[in-house]
Amino acid sequence: TDAQPFTPSSRRVQLELGPNPPPPPPTCETSYDKGTCNGVSGCSWCASNDGIHTLCFSSDALPPASSWNCGA
């Protein structure tokens, strides 16, 4: 099939009045700070032993304890 070029009249959009829907709840992958990460069930905030990296990991997939320190 050939792709059709987009033109302003090729799609219709319906806007409605009212508030925006709430954002989805945070997950381990979308928690970018220690407080948010520790507030999500099943997540652990981890810091690399060299002190350069800090990330939120799923408790089921923690990085190696030899190079990371994980905990609340």
PDB file of C-alpha atoms in Angstrom:
ATOM      1  CA  THR A   1       0.000   0.000   0.000  1.00  0.00           C
ATOM      2  CA  ASP A   2       1.125   3.499  -0.777  1.00  0.00           C
ATOM      3  CA  ALA A   3       1.337   5.955   2.102  1.00  0.00           C
ATOM      4  CA  GLN A   4      -0.973   8.890   1.671  1.00  0.00           C
ATOM      5  CA  PRO A   5       0.376  12.362   2.442  1.00  0.00           C
ATOM      6  CA  PHE A   6      -1.089  14.086   5.456  1.00  0.00           C
ATOM      7  CA  THR A   7      -3.354  16.998   4.711  1.00  0.00           C
ATOM      8  CA  PRO A   8      -5.196  19.086   7.315  1.00  0.00           C
ATOM      9  CA  SER A   9      -8.542  17.821   6.055  1.00  0.00           C
ATOM     10  CA  SER A  10      -7.516  14.140   6.080  1.00  0.00           C
ATOM     11  CA  ARG A  11      -8.162  13.677   9.808  1.00  0.00           C
ATOM     12  CA  ARG A  12     -10.862  14.863  12.120  1.00  0.00           C
ATOM     13  CA  VAL A  13     -10.228  15.821  15.716  1.00  0.00           C
ATOM     14  CA  GLN A  14     -12.876  16.379  18.339  1.00  0.00           C
ATOM     15  CA  LEU A  15     -12.018  18.568  21.300  1.00  0.00           C
ATOM     16  CA  GLU A  16     -14.109  18.484  24.438  1.00  0.00           C
ATOM     17  CA  LEU A  17     -14.355  20.881  27.333  1.00  0.00           C
ATOM     18  CA  GLY A  18     -13.259  19.671  30.736  1.00  0.00           C
ATOM     19  CA  PRO A  19     -10.179  18.724  32.710  1.00  0.00           C
ATOM     20  CA  ASN A  20      -7.403  16.602  31.310  1.00  0.00           C
ATOM     21  CA  PRO A  21      -7.443  12.967  32.412  1.00  0.00           C
ATOM     22  CA  PRO A  22      -5.146  12.193  35.333  1.00  0.00           C
ATOM     23  CA  PRO A  23      -1.639  10.982  34.485  1.00  0.00           C
ATOM     24  CA  PRO A  24      -0.973   7.256  34.770  1.00  0.00           C
ATOM     25  CA  PRO A  25       0.388   6.076  38.122  1.00  0.00           C
ATOM     26  CA  PRO A  26       4.192   5.989  38.385  1.00  0.00           C
ATOM     27  CA  THR A  27       6.109   2.790  37.694  1.00  0.00           C
ATOM     28  CA  CYS A  28       9.705   1.816  38.408  1.00  0.00           C
ATOM     29  CA  GLU A  29      10.647   2.866  34.878  1.00  0.00           C
ATOM     30  CA  THR A  30       9.022   6.313  35.225  1.00  0.00           C
ATOM     31  CA  SER A  31      10.297   7.094  38.743  1.00  0.00           C
ATOM     32  CA  TYR A  32      13.208   9.488  38.409  1.00  0.00           C
ATOM     33  CA  ASP A  33      13.776  10.339  42.070  1.00  0.00           C
ATOM     34  CA  LYS A  34      14.201   8.365  45.285  1.00  0.00           C
ATOM     35  CA  GLY A  35      10.935   9.504  46.877  1.00  0.00           C
ATOM     36  CA  THR A  36       8.792   8.519  43.912  1.00  0.00           C
ATOM     37  CA  CYS A  37      10.620   5.213  43.459  1.00  0.00           C
ATOM     38  CA  ASN A  38      10.260   4.211  47.101  1.00  0.00           C
ATOM     39  CA  GLY A  39       6.560   5.090  46.938  1.00  0.00           C
ATOM     40  CA  VAL A  40       5.903   2.541  44.176  1.00  0.00           C
ATOM     41  CA  SER A  41       5.247  -0.997  45.341  1.00  0.00           C
ATOM     42  CA  GLY A  42       7.863  -3.430  44.076  1.00  0.00           C
ATOM     43  CA  CYS A  43      10.531  -0.804  43.282  1.00  0.00           C
ATOM     44  CA  SER A  44      13.934  -0.115  44.837  1.00  0.00           C
ATOM     45  CA  TRP A  45      16.123   2.987  44.498  1.00  0.00           C
ATOM     46  CA  CYS A  46      19.697   1.974  43.708  1.00  0.00           C
ATOM     47  CA  ALA A  47      23.000   3.856  43.556  1.00  0.00           C
ATOM     48  CA  SER A  48      26.089   2.650  41.753  1.00  0.00           C
ATOM     49  CA  ASN A  49      29.121   2.050  43.946  1.00  0.00           C
ATOM     50  CA  ASP A  50      31.069   4.698  42.031  1.00  0.00           C
ATOM     51  CA  GLY A  51      28.409   7.269  42.984  1.00  0.00           C
ATOM     52  CA  ILE A  52      27.737   8.323  39.406  1.00  0.00           C
ATOM     53  CA  HIS A  53      24.384   6.639  38.732  1.00  0.00           C
ATOM     54  CA  THR A  54      21.116   6.421  40.654  1.00  0.00           C
ATOM     55  CA  LEU A  55      18.133   4.585  39.188  1.00  0.00           C
ATOM     56  CA  CYS A  56      14.850   2.986  40.152  1.00  0.00           C
ATOM     57  CA  PHE A  57      14.719  -0.772  39.555  1.00  0.00           C
ATOM     58  CA  SER A  58      11.991  -3.354  39.843  1.00  0.00           C
ATOM     59  CA  SER A  59      12.613  -5.509  42.910  1.00  0.00           C
ATOM     60  CA  ASP A  60      12.412  -8.515  40.570  1.00  0.00           C
ATOM     61  CA  ALA A  61      15.296  -7.222  38.425  1.00  0.00           C
ATOM     62  CA  LEU A  62      17.836  -5.580  40.721  1.00  0.00           C
ATOM     63  CA  PRO A  63      21.341  -4.858  39.416  1.00  0.00           C
ATOM     64  CA  PRO A  64      24.313  -6.868  40.758  1.00  0.00           C
ATOM     65  CA  ALA A  65      25.011  -6.204  44.450  1.00  0.00           C
ATOM     66  CA  SER A  66      28.744  -6.175  43.664  1.00  0.00           C
ATOM     67  CA  SER A  67      28.412  -2.818  41.876  1.00  0.00           C
ATOM     68  CA  TRP A  68      25.130  -1.327  43.162  1.00  0.00           C
ATOM     69  CA  ASN A  69      23.670  -0.473  46.562  1.00  0.00           C
ATOM     70  CA  CYS A  70      19.880  -0.841  46.637  1.00  0.00           C
ATOM     71  CA  GLY A  71      17.545   0.011  49.477  1.00  0.00           C
ATOM     72  CA  ALA A  72      15.263   2.587  50.989  1.00  0.00           C
TER      73      ALA A  72
END
